[in-house]
Every structure is written in structure tokens, then in C-alpha cells.
Coordinates of C-alpha atoms and ligand atoms in Angstrom, one line a residue:
X297 CA 57.5 -8.1 34.2
X298 CA 57.2 -4.0 34.9
X299 CA 55.5 -2.6 37.1
X300 CA 53.9 0.5 37.9
X301 CA 53.7 0.9 42.0
X302 CA 51.9 4.3 41.7
X303 CA 48.7 5.1 39.6
X304 CA 45.5 6.7 39.7
X305 CA 43.3 4.2 37.0
X306 CA 40.0 4.8 39.5
X307 CA 40.4 8.7 38.2
X308 CA 37.5 9.9 35.2
X309 CA 40.7 10.2 32.7
X310 CA 40.3 6.4 31.8
X311 CA 35.9 6.7 32.4
X312 CA 36.1 5.3 29.0
X313 CA 38.6 3.7 27.7
X314 CA 40.4 1.3 30.9
X315 CA 40.1 -1.8 29.9
X316 CA 42.2 -0.8 26.2
X317 CA 44.6 0.5 28.8
X318 CA 45.4 -2.5 30.6
X319 CA 45.1 -4.7 28.4
X320 CA 47.5 -2.3 26.3
X321 CA 49.8 -2.8 29.6
X322 CA 49.6 -6.3 29.8
X323 CA 50.5 -6.9 26.1
X324 CA 53.5 -5.0 27.1
X325 CA 54.5 -7.3 29.6
X326 CA 53.5 -4.5 32.9
X327 CA 52.6 -7.4 35.2
X328 CA 51.1 -5.1 38.3
X329 CA 49.9 -1.8 38.6
X330 CA 49.1 -0.6 41.8
X331 CA 46.3 2.0 41.7
X332 CA 46.6 4.8 45.1
X333 CA 43.1 5.7 46.3
X334 CA 43.1 9.8 47.1
X335 CA 39.9 9.6 49.0
X336 CA 36.6 7.7 50.9
X337 CA 35.2 7.7 47.6
X338 CA 38.5 6.9 45.7
X339 CA 38.8 3.7 47.9
X340 CA 35.8 2.5 47.2
X341 CA 36.0 2.8 43.6
X342 CA 39.7 1.2 43.5
X343 CA 38.7 -1.9 45.7
X344 CA 36.1 -1.6 42.8
X345 CA 38.5 -2.0 39.4
X346 CA 40.8 -4.3 41.4
X347 CA 38.0 -7.3 41.8
X348 CA 37.5 -6.7 38.0
X349 CA 41.1 -6.5 36.9
X350 CA 43.8 -8.7 38.3
X351 CA 46.4 -6.7 37.1
X352 CA 45.5 -4.0 39.6
X353 CA 46.4 -4.2 43.7
X354 CA 44.7 -1.6 45.9
X355 CA 46.5 1.3 48.1
X356 CA 44.1 3.0 49.9
X357 CA 44.9 6.3 51.1
X358 CA 44.2 9.7 52.0
X359 CA 45.9 12.8 50.2
X360 CA 47.1 15.2 52.5
X361 CA 45.3 18.3 50.9
X362 CA 41.8 16.1 51.3
X363 CA 42.8 15.1 55.2
X364 CA 41.3 18.9 55.9
X365 CA 37.9 18.2 54.5
X366 CA 36.8 15.3 56.7
X367 CA 36.2 15.2 60.3
X368 CA 38.3 13.7 62.8
X369 CA 36.1 10.9 62.8
X370 CA 35.3 10.2 59.8
X371 CA 39.6 10.1 59.1
X372 CA 39.3 7.7 61.8
X373 CA 36.6 5.5 59.9
X374 CA 37.7 5.2 57.1
X375 CA 41.1 4.0 58.5
X376 CA 38.5 1.5 60.1
X377 CA 37.6 0.3 57.0
X378 CA 40.9 0.1 54.9
X379 CA 41.3 -2.1 58.3
X380 CA 39.0 -4.6 56.6
X381 CA 40.1 -5.0 53.6
X382 CA 43.6 -6.7 52.2
X383 CA 45.9 -3.5 50.8
X384 CA 48.8 -4.2 49.2
X385 CA 49.9 -0.4 50.5
X386 CA 48.9 2.4 52.3
X387 CA 48.8 5.2 49.5
X388 CA 48.6 7.7 48.7
X389 CA 49.6 9.3 52.0
X390 CA 51.7 12.2 53.2
X391 CA 52.2 15.9 53.0
X392 CA 51.8 19.3 50.9
X393 CA 52.9 22.8 51.6
X394 CA 52.3 23.8 48.2
X395 CA 49.8 26.2 46.8
X396 CA 48.5 25.5 43.9
X397 CA 45.6 24.9 41.9
X398 CA 44.8 21.2 43.5
X399 CA 45.8 22.6 47.3
X400 CA 44.8 26.4 47.7
X401 CA 45.4 26.5 51.0
X402 CA 48.8 25.6 50.9
X403 CA 50.3 24.5 54.3
X404 CA 47.2 26.1 56.0
X405 CA 45.7 22.6 57.4
X406 CA 49.2 21.5 58.4
X407 CA 49.0 20.7 61.6
X408 CA 46.0 18.6 60.7
X409 CA 48.3 17.1 57.7
X410 CA 50.6 15.4 59.5
X411 CA 48.7 13.9 62.6
X412 CA 46.9 12.4 59.4
X413 CA 50.1 11.2 58.3
X414 CA 51.1 9.9 61.5
X415 CA 48.0 7.9 61.8
X416 CA 48.4 6.5 58.6
X417 CA 52.5 5.1 58.6
X418 CA 50.8 3.5 62.3
X419 CA 48.5 2.2 60.0
X420 CA 50.5 0.4 58.1
X421 CA 53.4 -0.5 60.7
X422 CA 49.7 -2.4 61.9
X423 CA 49.1 -3.8 58.9
X424 CA 53.1 -4.7 57.9
X425 CA 52.5 -3.8 54.7
X426 CA 54.3 -0.6 53.1
X427 CA 53.1 3.4 53.0
X428 CA 53.4 5.0 49.1
X429 CA 54.2 8.8 50.4
X430 CA 53.5 12.0 48.4
X431 CA 56.1 14.8 49.7
X432 CA 55.9 18.0 47.9
X433 CA 57.3 20.8 49.3
X434 CA 57.1 18.9 52.6
X435 CA 60.1 16.8 52.2
X436 CA 62.3 17.4 54.9
X437 CA 59.0 16.9 57.6
X438 CA 58.0 13.8 55.6
X439 CA 61.4 12.1 55.8
X440 CA 61.4 13.3 59.4
X441 CA 58.5 12.2 61.0
X442 CA 59.0 9.1 58.9
X443 CA 62.8 8.3 60.7
X444 CA 60.8 9.0 63.8
X445 CA 58.4 6.2 63.8
X446 CA 60.9 3.9 63.5
X447 CA 58.9 2.4 60.4
X448 CA 61.2 1.0 57.4
X449 CA 58.8 -0.1 54.7
X450 CA 58.6 3.3 53.1
X451 CA 58.4 4.7 49.4
X452 CA 59.1 7.8 48.6
X453 CA 56.9 8.8 45.3
X454 CA 58.4 11.4 43.3
X455 CA 60.6 12.6 45.7
X456 CA 61.1 16.2 45.2
X457 CA 63.5 17.0 48.3
X458 CA 67.1 17.9 47.5
X459 CA 70.3 15.8 47.2
X460 CA 71.2 15.6 51.3
X461 CA 66.9 14.5 51.5
X462 CA 68.2 11.9 49.3
X463 CA 71.1 10.5 51.4
X464 CA 69.6 10.4 54.3
X465 CA 66.1 8.3 53.0
X466 CA 68.5 6.0 51.5
X467 CA 70.3 5.6 54.5
X468 CA 67.4 4.7 56.5
X469 CA 66.2 2.3 54.2
X470 CA 63.7 4.0 52.1
X471 CA 62.6 3.1 48.6
X472 CA 62.4 5.5 45.7
X473 CA 60.0 5.1 42.9
X474 CA 61.4 7.2 39.5
X475 CA 58.5 8.8 37.4
X476 CA 58.0 8.4 33.6
X477 CA 59.3 12.2 32.6
X478 CA 62.4 11.0 34.2
X479 CA 63.9 11.6 30.2
X480 CA 63.6 15.4 31.0
X481 CA 63.6 15.9 34.8
X482 CA 67.7 15.7 35.9
X483 CA 66.1 15.6 39.5
X484 CA 65.2 12.3 38.8
X485 CA 68.4 11.1 37.3
X486 CA 70.1 12.5 40.4
X487 CA 67.8 10.6 42.4
X488 CA 68.7 7.3 40.3
X489 CA 72.0 7.4 40.6
X490 CA 72.8 8.6 44.5
X491 CA 70.6 5.7 45.2
X492 CA 71.1 1.7 44.9
X493 CA 69.5 0.1 42.7
X494 CA 67.9 -2.6 45.4
X495 CA 66.4 0.7 46.9
X496 CA 64.3 1.8 43.1
X497 CA 61.2 1.7 41.4
X498 CA 59.1 2.4 39.1
X499 CA 55.7 4.2 38.8
X500 CA 53.7 6.5 36.6
X501 CA 51.3 8.8 39.2
X502 CA 49.0 7.9 35.5
X503 CA 46.9 9.9 34.8
X504 CA 49.9 12.5 35.4
X505 CA 53.1 13.3 34.9
X506 CA 53.1 11.6 31.4
X507 CA 56.7 11.8 29.2
X508 CA 55.2 13.6 26.5
X509 CA 54.3 16.5 28.0
X510 CA 49.9 16.9 27.9
X511 CA 48.8 13.8 27.2
X512 CA 47.3 11.8 29.8
X513 CA 49.6 8.8 31.0
X514 CA 49.4 5.4 31.4
X515 CA 51.3 2.8 33.6
X516 CA 53.1 1.6 30.1
X517 CA 55.3 4.3 30.2
X518 CA 57.3 2.9 33.1
X519 CA 58.7 1.2 30.3
X520 CA 61.3 4.1 29.2
X521 CA 61.9 4.3 32.9
X522 CA 63.8 1.0 33.1
X523 CA 65.5 2.4 29.3
X524 CA 66.8 5.5 32.0
X525 CA 67.2 3.3 34.7
X526 CA 69.5 0.8 32.7
X527 CA 71.6 3.6 31.1
X528 CA 72.4 5.3 34.1
X529 CA 73.2 2.7 36.9
X530 CA 75.1 1.6 33.6
X531 CA 73.2 -2.5 33.5
X532 CA 71.7 -3.6 30.7
X533 CA 67.6 -3.2 30.4
X534 CA 67.1 -6.9 30.8
X535 CA 69.6 -6.6 34.3
X536 CA 66.9 -3.6 35.5
X537 CA 64.1 -5.2 34.8
X538 CA 64.8 -8.2 36.6
X539 CA 66.4 -6.2 39.7
X540 CA 63.8 -3.5 39.6
X541 CA 60.8 -6.3 39.2
X542 CA 63.0 -8.1 42.6
X543 CA 62.7 -5.0 44.6
X544 CA 58.7 -5.0 43.8
X545 CA 58.3 -8.4 45.0
X546 CA 60.9 -7.9 48.3
X547 CA 58.7 -4.9 49.9
X548 CA 55.7 -5.7 48.2
X549 CA 55.0 -9.7 48.7
Ligands
LIG1 ZN1 49.5 10.6 42.9

């Protein structure tokens, strides 16, 4: 009954042993892994993997950094393709203004990112499915754009925004998905304290954000997150597991 609502099982990190990773998850009672595409090629690979493994559910999207790499025409074509599929969610989408190895241009293509993000929100609304949002160094813009859209089936994934923004997201009815590195990340513990249990979900962002630094992450690590949420909220592990599973069912099914 454990759920990982945000992972990237199509990444090369799993190319040699995906079956074993999935078997291990199954044996530990992980029943759903939502695997998120980050560009056209990733979306196709995600589709193939989800046909092969029933534990995997597809979310299709465009990681914000990749938006500027494609023409608007190509982007719109991908939206049309997504409409023909049956994704469980739209993801990974959002905004990223952080200058890093995977985003050397920072917010240079901000306008393009915003345009793409708005199209993805409209797509989620049209399909009536949740949207899984990445918001690195762009948390306020993300929350404001989502608020303006009026769309409510929103999951803020791995949210790094300040307490005030977490409060705003909670008031808007958004969900917050908590990654497996919560034990050493006080920020995510703050989110668990701020949000009611009814607006929390678990994720791993695997292969990233392992609870053990330097290691490849796996969806099985949602188990330790449930433990930590239980501890912070003062519920039993079993109560927490059930509540989080119900949240998943309510939002995604
Ligand atoms: Zn991700």
C-alpha cells in the first residue's frame, strides 16, 4: 500500500536492473510508482515501461529546462500526443530558475517556461487529471500561476518554498509530496508540520534524492518517509500508511 507519486524509472540509471528494482518494491508492499516523463523521448520510454510493468503508472510532461530546446510547434505536437494517451497525471512540469549543471541558463528562458507551464496546466484541466509540479527557485511564480488558473488537482513535488508559500499552497488545497531524504532535510519536516495529513503524499524523485547520499534512489524508500511522517504527526505507522494511500486514491483515481 505504499505509493511513490514521483520517480523517473525510464532513466538510464535503471537500464540494467529495472526488473529487480521493481520486484524489490513489490516485495516491500509498494503498490504504485508514478513514473514521470521529462521530454518527448522520456514520455515514449515511460509509455513502454508502463505497458510492461503494471506497478508503473505514467505521467507525461516536459521538464521546464527542456522547454526551450523545442519549438512551440513541437511542444504543441507533444501536447496532442499526450491527449491521445491515458496518463494518470501530467508531470514533470513547472518552472526552474536555478542556475546549475542541468540548467546553465537559469531563468534566461523564463518566458518560454511560463508559457509551457500554462499550457500544461490547461492540459491537466482538460484531461481532468492531477499536475505534478517542479518549482526550483521559482516557487512563488509557480504557486501564483496555479492560483490564477484556478486548477485544484495540484501536487507540489519536492517543494523548497518558504513557510508562507507552503501555507498558501495548503489554503489553495494543493498536495505536497515528501521525498525520501526527509530525515536529514528539516525543510520537508516543516512542510509535514504545516500541511494536514489529508494533503500529503510520498515520492522519491528516484534516481535522485536518496536518503543515503551518493546512492541511487529507489521507490522502496517511500517506506522510511511514511515512518517519519508518522513520527512528526504523532500517528501510528499503519494509520499514516492508510491515510497517505487514501490521499493517493482520492486525487489520482
Ligand atoms: Zn523529478
